[in-house]
Amino acid sequence: MFGAPPLFAEPLLVGRPNIGDRATFMRHLEGAFDRRWLSNFGPVVKEFEQRLAQYLGVRHAVTVCNATVGLEIAVRALGLSGEVIVPSFTFVATVHVLHWLGLRPVFVDIDPATHNVDVDAVRRAITSKTSGIIGVHLWGRACDTEALESIAREHDLRLMFDAAHALGCSHRGRMIGGFGECEVFSFHATKFFNTFEGGVITTNHDDVAHRLRLMSNFGFHGLDNTDCVGVNGKMNEACAAMGLANLDALDGFVKTNRANYEVYRRRMAAIPGLQCIVYDDSERWNYQYVVVELDQAAFGLPRDILYRILHAENVMVRRYFYPGCHRMEPYRSGAVGAVPELPQTEALSDRVLAFPTGTQTAPVEVDAICDLLSCTQRQAAVVAERCSGSSAC
Ligand code: T4K
């Protein structure tokens, strides 16, 4: 700080890729080269889909080139139209997909305890034009799927989940993947489990799976015939090779993330004003997002000052998901109607920080980050104490 070299010589990043065994990846890739079969439902993709379906305990796993396209295909496959209810506190892809497809995203607020959609707000947002709900299992913590399923049944709405963060996480003992009519996972490089780019749509509904497969391949049914509109949403063999190598390594990724998370959580419990996300032992987690809420009064500094201090020390925390989609373009200019007030979303997005973890971050580095946080908080408290009552401050 203040002219001294940063605490870390190299930046510690959120979202550093976890990479499984390179030889396994290369072996699958060599097979694809030998076969001269690189895309369009090759054997590596097929094996990857089978292993995913087995791991998640679902009937169908339809791989896609990324989760954004996966969400678009899912929205089309479920036949959503008009208005779709969605949280604003999410990565902007969830919302862009709807606007991109000509639908109207209807933003709802979140429950500050879970960061997921507030189910009462969902009920209040239903109109005669509502066709569906997209819940987002933020940070891998499941939405209140039971409440959302019952709202969907009651109002005859389609229900799907953006499960981009949730591979390897469970809800009431069941792996996320089989809730709603379908769920969409991201395998982007920054996710705890990656295929460079990629994703999968999971479902237990045979008819939905059929449409997903058609739509991810231009609607083709046979060589010269299309059954419906479609897009090129296919995963290729190289991405699936990465997926197979990373599936073998998945338990190790979780173990590493958990070790880091436990250091963060233990250390932050002793720092006033910081509240680390709780992943309790009642479920399975991937521990990918170490999300921390900062209480400015108790910590002594605003979130954005701490953000700058950490960046100056090469701890590249992220403000996921500031400022909330409804305060981003084109939504804040009213592209989908009046901009709603979402007090919980706005307050939470002003106080969150996501910290580095994953296989490129060691527990000893996490300890050093927490030393820095602790020291910063103590200094802030001293300055606040000295300034109290002083007109110069
Ligand atoms: N729904 C939700 C809830 C999502 O969070 C996402 C994606 C989606 C849907 C859509 O999924 P995909 O269509 O992407 O499959 C990143 C990711 O690009 C995005 O996938 C992810 N969510 C989002 C939360 O994070 P940015 O804008 O933060 O990316 P960027 O380039 O700033 O990188 C993030 C961090 O990762 C940096 O610290 C750098 C580091 N990084 C990144 C890459 C690509 C690496 O260390 N190595 C790498 O190869 O969006």
Coordinates of C-alpha atoms and ligand atoms in Angstrom, one line a residue:
M1 CA 0.0 0.0 0.0
F2 CA 1.1 3.6 -0.6
G3 CA 4.0 3.1 -2.9
A4 CA 5.1 -0.3 -1.5
P5 CA 5.1 -3.3 -3.8
P6 CA 1.7 -5.1 -3.8
L7 CA 1.2 -7.9 -1.3
F8 CA 1.1 -10.5 -4.1
A9 CA 3.6 -10.2 -7.0
E10 CA 1.1 -11.9 -9.4
P11 CA -2.6 -11.0 -9.4
L12 CA -4.9 -13.4 -7.6
L13 CA -7.9 -13.7 -9.9
V14 CA -11.5 -14.8 -9.4
G15 CA -12.3 -17.3 -12.1
R16 CA -8.9 -18.9 -12.7
P17 CA -9.6 -22.1 -14.6
N18 CA -9.3 -25.4 -12.9
I19 CA -7.7 -27.9 -15.2
G20 CA -7.8 -31.6 -14.9
D21 CA -5.3 -34.2 -16.1
R22 CA -3.7 -32.9 -19.4
A23 CA -2.8 -36.4 -20.6
T24 CA -6.4 -37.5 -20.3
F25 CA -7.6 -34.4 -22.2
M26 CA -5.0 -35.1 -24.9
R27 CA -6.0 -38.8 -25.1
H28 CA -9.6 -37.9 -25.9
L29 CA -8.5 -35.2 -28.3
E30 CA -6.1 -37.6 -30.2
G31 CA -9.1 -39.9 -30.6
A32 CA -11.1 -37.1 -32.2
F33 CA -8.2 -36.3 -34.5
D34 CA -7.8 -40.0 -35.4
R35 CA -11.5 -40.4 -36.2
R36 CA -11.6 -37.1 -38.1
W37 CA -14.8 -36.4 -36.2
L38 CA -14.7 -33.0 -34.5
S39 CA -18.2 -31.9 -33.9
N40 CA -21.9 -32.8 -34.5
F41 CA -22.6 -35.3 -31.7
G42 CA -19.3 -37.2 -31.9
P43 CA -18.4 -40.1 -29.5
V44 CA -16.6 -37.8 -27.0
V45 CA -19.7 -35.6 -26.6
K46 CA -21.9 -38.6 -26.3
E47 CA -19.7 -40.1 -23.5
F48 CA -19.6 -36.7 -21.8
E49 CA -23.4 -36.4 -21.9
Q50 CA -23.9 -39.9 -20.5
R51 CA -21.5 -39.3 -17.6
L52 CA -23.1 -35.9 -16.9
A53 CA -26.6 -37.5 -16.8
Q54 CA -25.4 -40.2 -14.5
Y55 CA -23.6 -37.8 -12.2
L56 CA -26.6 -35.5 -11.9
G57 CA -29.2 -38.3 -11.8
V58 CA -31.2 -37.0 -14.7
R59 CA -32.7 -38.6 -17.8
H60 CA -31.2 -36.2 -20.3
A61 CA -28.1 -34.1 -20.6
V62 CA -27.9 -32.0 -23.8
T63 CA -24.5 -30.3 -24.1
V64 CA -24.3 -26.8 -25.7
C65 CA -21.6 -24.4 -26.8
N66 CA -22.2 -22.1 -23.9
A67 CA -24.8 -21.5 -21.3
T68 CA -26.1 -18.3 -22.9
V69 CA -27.0 -20.2 -26.1
G70 CA -28.2 -23.0 -23.8
L71 CA -30.6 -20.6 -22.1
E72 CA -31.8 -19.3 -25.5
I73 CA -32.5 -22.8 -26.7
A74 CA -34.3 -23.7 -23.4
V75 CA -36.5 -20.6 -23.6
R76 CA -37.4 -21.6 -27.2
A77 CA -37.9 -25.2 -26.3
L78 CA -40.3 -24.4 -23.5
G79 CA -42.2 -22.0 -25.9
L80 CA -41.9 -18.9 -23.6
S81 CA -43.5 -15.8 -24.9
G82 CA -44.6 -12.4 -23.7
E83 CA -43.3 -11.8 -20.2
V84 CA -40.9 -13.9 -18.2
I85 CA -40.1 -13.4 -14.6
V86 CA -36.5 -13.2 -13.7
P87 CA -34.3 -11.9 -10.9
S88 CA -32.2 -8.8 -11.6
F89 CA -29.4 -10.0 -9.3
T90 CA -27.7 -12.3 -11.7
F91 CA -25.1 -12.3 -14.5
V92 CA -26.6 -10.2 -17.3
A93 CA -26.7 -13.2 -19.7
T94 CA -29.9 -14.5 -17.9
V95 CA -31.7 -11.3 -18.8
H96 CA -30.1 -10.5 -22.2
V97 CA -31.3 -13.9 -23.5
L98 CA -34.9 -12.9 -23.0
H99 CA -34.6 -9.4 -24.5
W100 CA -32.5 -10.9 -27.4
L101 CA -35.4 -13.3 -28.2
G102 CA -38.0 -10.5 -28.1
L103 CA -39.5 -11.4 -24.8
R104 CA -40.0 -9.0 -21.9
P105 CA -37.9 -9.8 -18.8
V106 CA -39.9 -8.8 -15.7
F107 CA -37.4 -8.1 -12.9
V108 CA -38.2 -9.3 -9.4
D109 CA -36.3 -8.7 -6.2
I110 CA -34.4 -11.2 -4.1
D111 CA -34.5 -12.6 -0.6
P112 CA -31.4 -11.0 1.0
A113 CA -30.9 -14.2 3.1
T114 CA -30.4 -16.5 0.0
H115 CA -29.7 -14.0 -2.8
N116 CA -32.2 -15.9 -4.9
V117 CA -35.6 -14.8 -6.2
D118 CA -38.2 -13.7 -3.6
V119 CA -41.1 -16.1 -4.2
D120 CA -43.7 -13.6 -3.0
A121 CA -42.3 -11.0 -5.5
V122 CA -42.7 -13.7 -8.2
R123 CA -46.3 -14.1 -7.3
R124 CA -46.9 -10.3 -7.4
A125 CA -45.2 -10.0 -10.8
I126 CA -47.6 -12.5 -12.6
T127 CA -49.8 -10.9 -15.2
S128 CA -52.0 -12.3 -18.0
K129 CA -48.9 -12.0 -20.3
T130 CA -46.6 -14.1 -18.1
S131 CA -45.5 -17.3 -19.7
G132 CA -42.7 -18.5 -17.5
I133 CA -40.2 -18.1 -14.7
I134 CA -36.5 -18.4 -14.8
G135 CA -35.0 -19.0 -11.3
V136 CA -31.3 -18.6 -10.9
H137 CA -29.4 -20.8 -8.4
L138 CA -27.0 -18.1 -7.5
W139 CA -23.6 -19.2 -6.2
G140 CA -24.9 -22.8 -6.5
R141 CA -27.5 -22.3 -3.7
A142 CA -30.8 -23.6 -5.0
C143 CA -33.8 -21.4 -5.3
D144 CA -36.9 -22.3 -3.4
T145 CA -37.8 -24.8 -6.1
E146 CA -40.8 -26.2 -4.2
A147 CA -42.5 -22.8 -4.0
L148 CA -41.6 -21.9 -7.6
E149 CA -42.9 -25.3 -8.8
S150 CA -46.2 -24.8 -7.0
I151 CA -46.6 -21.2 -8.3
A152 CA -45.9 -22.5 -11.9
R153 CA -48.5 -25.2 -11.5
E154 CA -51.1 -22.9 -10.0
H155 CA -50.7 -20.3 -12.8
D156 CA -49.9 -22.7 -15.6
L157 CA -46.5 -21.2 -16.2
R158 CA -43.3 -22.9 -17.5
L159 CA -40.4 -23.1 -15.1
M160 CA -36.7 -23.4 -15.8
F161 CA -33.6 -22.7 -13.9
D162 CA -30.3 -20.9 -14.7
A163 CA -28.0 -23.3 -12.9
A164 CA -24.8 -21.8 -14.4
H165 CA -23.1 -21.8 -10.9
A166 CA -24.6 -25.0 -9.6
L167 CA -22.7 -28.1 -11.0
G168 CA -22.1 -30.4 -8.1
C169 CA -24.5 -28.8 -5.8
S170 CA -27.6 -30.4 -4.2
H171 CA -30.9 -29.2 -2.9
R172 CA -32.6 -31.3 -0.2
G173 CA -30.3 -34.1 -1.0
R174 CA -31.1 -34.1 -4.8
M175 CA -28.5 -32.9 -7.2
I176 CA -29.4 -29.7 -9.0
G177 CA -30.2 -30.6 -12.6
G178 CA -33.7 -32.2 -12.3
F179 CA -35.7 -29.2 -11.0
G180 CA -38.3 -27.4 -13.1
E181 CA -38.7 -28.4 -16.7
C182 CA -35.0 -27.9 -17.5
E183 CA -31.9 -26.5 -16.0
V184 CA -28.9 -24.8 -17.7
F185 CA -25.3 -25.1 -16.5
S186 CA -22.3 -23.1 -17.6
F187 CA -19.0 -24.7 -18.3
H188 CA -17.2 -21.5 -19.1
A189 CA -13.5 -21.3 -18.3
T190 CA -14.2 -19.3 -15.2
K191 CA -16.6 -21.9 -13.7
F192 CA -15.3 -24.4 -11.2
F193 CA -15.9 -27.0 -13.8
N194 CA -15.1 -25.9 -17.4
T195 CA -14.9 -27.1 -20.9
F196 CA -13.1 -24.0 -22.2
E197 CA -16.6 -22.7 -23.2
G198 CA -19.7 -24.9 -22.9
G199 CA -22.7 -25.9 -20.9
V200 CA -25.4 -28.5 -20.6
I201 CA -29.2 -28.4 -20.4
T202 CA -30.6 -31.1 -18.2
T203 CA -34.1 -32.4 -18.0
N204 CA -36.2 -35.3 -17.0
H205 CA -38.8 -34.6 -19.6
D206 CA -38.4 -36.6 -22.8
D207 CA -40.4 -34.2 -25.0
V208 CA -38.4 -31.2 -23.7
A209 CA -35.1 -33.1 -24.4
H210 CA -36.3 -33.9 -27.9
R211 CA -36.9 -30.2 -28.7
L212 CA -33.6 -29.2 -27.1
R213 CA -31.7 -31.6 -29.3
L214 CA -33.5 -30.5 -32.4
M215 CA -33.1 -26.8 -31.7
S216 CA -29.4 -27.1 -30.8
N217 CA -28.8 -28.4 -34.3
F218 CA -30.8 -26.0 -36.6
G219 CA -34.0 -27.9 -36.0
F220 CA -32.7 -30.8 -38.2
H221 CA -34.5 -34.1 -38.1
G222 CA -32.8 -36.3 -40.7
L223 CA -30.4 -35.0 -43.4
D224 CA -32.6 -32.7 -45.4
N225 CA -35.5 -31.9 -43.1
T226 CA -36.0 -29.4 -40.3
D227 CA -38.9 -29.8 -37.8
C228 CA -38.6 -26.4 -36.2
V229 CA -36.4 -23.3 -36.0
G230 CA -33.0 -23.9 -34.5
V231 CA -29.6 -22.6 -34.0
N232 CA -26.0 -24.0 -33.9
G233 CA -25.7 -24.6 -30.2
K234 CA -23.7 -27.8 -30.3
M235 CA -20.7 -28.6 -28.1
N236 CA -17.6 -29.8 -30.1
E237 CA -15.3 -32.8 -29.3
A238 CA -12.4 -30.7 -28.0
C239 CA -14.7 -29.1 -25.3
A240 CA -16.2 -32.5 -24.4
A241 CA -12.6 -33.9 -24.1
M242 CA -11.9 -31.2 -21.5
G243 CA -15.2 -32.1 -19.9
L244 CA -14.2 -35.7 -19.5
A245 CA -10.8 -34.9 -18.1
N246 CA -12.4 -32.4 -15.7
L247 CA -15.1 -34.8 -14.6
D248 CA -12.3 -37.1 -13.4
A249 CA -10.8 -34.3 -11.5
L250 CA -14.0 -32.8 -10.1
D251 CA -13.8 -34.2 -6.6
G252 CA -10.3 -32.7 -6.3
F253 CA -11.6 -29.3 -7.4
V254 CA -14.3 -29.4 -4.8
K255 CA -11.8 -30.4 -2.1
T256 CA -9.5 -27.5 -2.9
N257 CA -12.4 -25.0 -3.0
R258 CA -13.7 -26.3 0.3
A259 CA -10.3 -25.9 1.9
N260 CA -10.0 -22.3 0.8
Y261 CA -13.6 -21.6 1.7
E262 CA -13.0 -22.9 5.2
V263 CA -10.0 -20.6 5.8
Y264 CA -12.0 -17.6 4.4
R265 CA -15.0 -18.4 6.6
R266 CA -13.0 -19.0 9.8
R267 CA -10.9 -15.9 9.4
M268 CA -13.7 -13.6 8.3
A269 CA -15.8 -14.6 11.3
A270 CA -13.3 -12.7 13.4
I271 CA -13.4 -9.5 11.2
P272 CA -16.1 -7.0 12.1
G273 CA -18.3 -6.1 9.2
L274 CA -17.6 -9.1 6.9
Q275 CA -20.0 -11.9 6.4
C276 CA -18.9 -14.8 4.3
I277 CA -21.5 -16.9 2.4
V278 CA -22.6 -20.0 4.4
Y279 CA -22.3 -23.4 2.7
D280 CA -23.6 -25.7 5.4
D281 CA -23.0 -29.4 5.7
S282 CA -26.6 -30.4 4.9
E283 CA -26.0 -30.2 1.1
R284 CA -23.3 -30.8 -1.5
W285 CA -21.6 -27.7 -2.8
N286 CA -18.8 -26.7 -5.2
Y287 CA -17.7 -23.8 -3.0
Q288 CA -16.9 -21.9 -6.2
Y289 CA -18.1 -18.5 -5.1
V290 CA -16.6 -17.0 -2.0
V291 CA -19.1 -14.2 -1.8
V292 CA -18.7 -11.8 1.1
E293 CA -21.1 -9.1 2.3
L294 CA -19.6 -5.9 3.7
D295 CA -21.4 -3.9 6.4
Q296 CA -19.8 -0.5 6.0
A297 CA -20.6 0.8 9.5
A298 CA -19.1 -2.3 11.2
F299 CA -16.1 -2.6 8.8
G300 CA -15.3 1.1 8.8
L301 CA -14.9 1.5 5.0
P302 CA -17.3 1.5 2.0
R303 CA -17.2 -1.6 -0.2
D304 CA -15.7 0.3 -3.1
I305 CA -12.7 1.6 -1.1
L306 CA -12.0 -1.9 0.1
Y307 CA -12.2 -3.1 -3.5
R308 CA -9.6 -0.6 -4.5
I309 CA -7.3 -1.4 -1.6
L310 CA -7.5 -5.1 -2.5
H311 CA -6.8 -4.4 -6.2
A312 CA -3.8 -2.3 -5.3
E313 CA -2.5 -5.4 -3.5
N314 CA -3.2 -7.6 -6.5
V315 CA -6.2 -9.3 -4.9
M316 CA -8.6 -9.0 -7.8
V317 CA -11.9 -9.3 -6.1
R318 CA -15.1 -8.9 -8.2
R319 CA -18.3 -7.0 -7.5
Y320 CA -20.6 -9.8 -8.7
F321 CA -23.4 -8.9 -9.6
Y322 CA -23.2 -5.1 -9.3
P323 CA -25.2 -3.0 -10.1
G324 CA -28.1 -5.4 -10.9
C325 CA -29.3 -6.0 -14.4
H326 CA -32.1 -3.5 -14.2
R327 CA -29.5 -0.8 -13.6
M328 CA -27.5 -1.9 -16.8
E329 CA -28.2 -0.9 -20.4
P330 CA -30.5 -1.3 -22.2
Y331 CA -32.8 -1.9 -19.2
R332 CA -31.9 1.2 -17.2
S333 CA -33.1 3.3 -20.2
G334 CA -36.4 1.6 -20.1
A335 CA -36.0 -0.8 -23.1
V336 CA -38.3 -3.3 -21.5
G337 CA -40.6 -0.9 -19.6
A338 CA -40.4 1.2 -16.5
V339 CA -37.3 0.5 -14.4
P340 CA -38.4 -1.1 -11.2
E341 CA -37.2 -0.3 -7.7
L342 CA -35.6 -3.4 -6.3
P343 CA -34.4 -2.4 -2.9
Q344 CA -32.9 -5.7 -1.8
T345 CA -31.1 -6.2 -5.1
E346 CA -29.7 -2.7 -5.0
A347 CA -28.6 -2.9 -1.4
L348 CA -26.9 -6.3 -1.9
S349 CA -25.2 -5.4 -5.1
D350 CA -23.6 -2.4 -3.2
R351 CA -22.2 -4.6 -0.5
V352 CA -20.9 -7.9 -2.2
L353 CA -17.4 -8.9 -3.1
A354 CA -16.3 -12.2 -4.7
F355 CA -12.9 -13.5 -3.6
P356 CA -10.3 -15.6 -5.5
T357 CA -10.4 -19.3 -5.0
G358 CA -9.9 -22.5 -7.0
T359 CA -6.8 -24.6 -7.7
Q360 CA -4.7 -21.6 -8.5
T361 CA -5.2 -20.1 -5.0
A362 CA -3.6 -21.8 -2.0
P363 CA -5.0 -21.7 1.6
V364 CA -1.8 -19.9 2.6
E365 CA -2.7 -17.1 0.1
V366 CA -6.2 -17.0 1.5
D367 CA -4.7 -16.6 5.0
A368 CA -2.6 -13.6 3.7
I369 CA -5.7 -12.1 2.1
C370 CA -7.5 -12.4 5.4
D371 CA -4.5 -10.8 7.3
L372 CA -4.8 -7.9 4.9
L373 CA -8.6 -7.6 5.5
S374 CA -8.1 -7.8 9.2
C375 CA -5.3 -5.1 9.2
T376 CA -7.4 -2.9 6.9
Q377 CA -10.4 -3.1 9.2
R378 CA -8.3 -2.3 12.3
Q379 CA -6.7 0.7 10.6
A380 CA -10.2 1.9 9.4
A381 CA -11.4 1.6 13.0
V382 CA -8.4 3.7 14.3
V383 CA -9.0 6.4 11.7
A384 CA -12.7 6.5 12.5
E385 CA -11.9 6.7 16.2
R386 CA -9.4 9.6 15.7
C387 CA -11.8 11.4 13.4
S388 CA -14.8 11.1 15.6
G389 CA -15.6 14.6 16.8
S390 CA -12.9 16.2 14.6
S391 CA -14.2 18.8 12.0
A392 CA -11.1 18.1 9.8
C393 CA -12.3 14.6 9.0
Ligands
T4K1 N1 -26.0 -17.3 -16.0 C1 -25.2 -17.0 -15.0 C2 -25.8 -16.8 -13.6 C3 -23.8 -16.8 -15.2 O1 -23.0 -16.4 -14.2 C4 -23.3 -16.9 -16.5 C5 -21.9 -16.7 -16.7 C6 -24.2 -17.3 -17.5 C7 -25.5 -17.4 -17.3 C8 -23.7 -17.5 -19.0 O2 -22.8 -18.5 -19.1 P1 -21.8 -18.7 -20.4 O3 -22.6 -18.3 -21.6 O4 -20.6 -17.7 -20.1 O5 -21.4 -20.1 -20.4 C9 -17.5 -14.3 -16.4 C10 -17.8 -15.4 -17.4 O6 -17.5 -15.0 -18.7 C11 -19.2 -15.8 -17.4 O7 -19.3 -17.1 -17.9 C12 -19.7 -15.9 -15.9 N2 -21.1 -16.2 -15.8 C13 -19.5 -14.6 -15.2 C14 -19.9 -14.7 -13.7 O8 -18.1 -14.4 -15.1 P2 -16.8 -11.8 -16.7 O9 -17.3 -10.7 -17.5 O10 -16.6 -11.6 -15.2 O11 -15.4 -12.4 -17.3 P3 -13.9 -11.9 -17.2 O12 -13.3 -11.9 -18.6 O13 -13.9 -10.6 -16.5 O14 -13.2 -13.0 -16.4 C15 -13.5 -13.3 -15.0 C16 -12.3 -13.6 -14.2 O15 -11.8 -14.9 -14.7 C17 -11.2 -12.7 -14.3 O16 -10.7 -12.6 -13.0 C18 -10.2 -13.3 -15.2 C19 -10.4 -14.8 -15.0 N3 -10.1 -15.6 -16.2 C20 -11.0 -15.6 -17.2 C21 -10.8 -16.4 -18.3 C22 -11.8 -16.4 -19.5 C23 -9.0 -16.5 -16.2 O17 -8.2 -16.4 -15.2 N4 -8.8 -17.3 -17.3 C24 -9.7 -17.3 -18.3 O18 -9.5 -18.2 -19.3 O19 -17.8 -13.0 -16.9

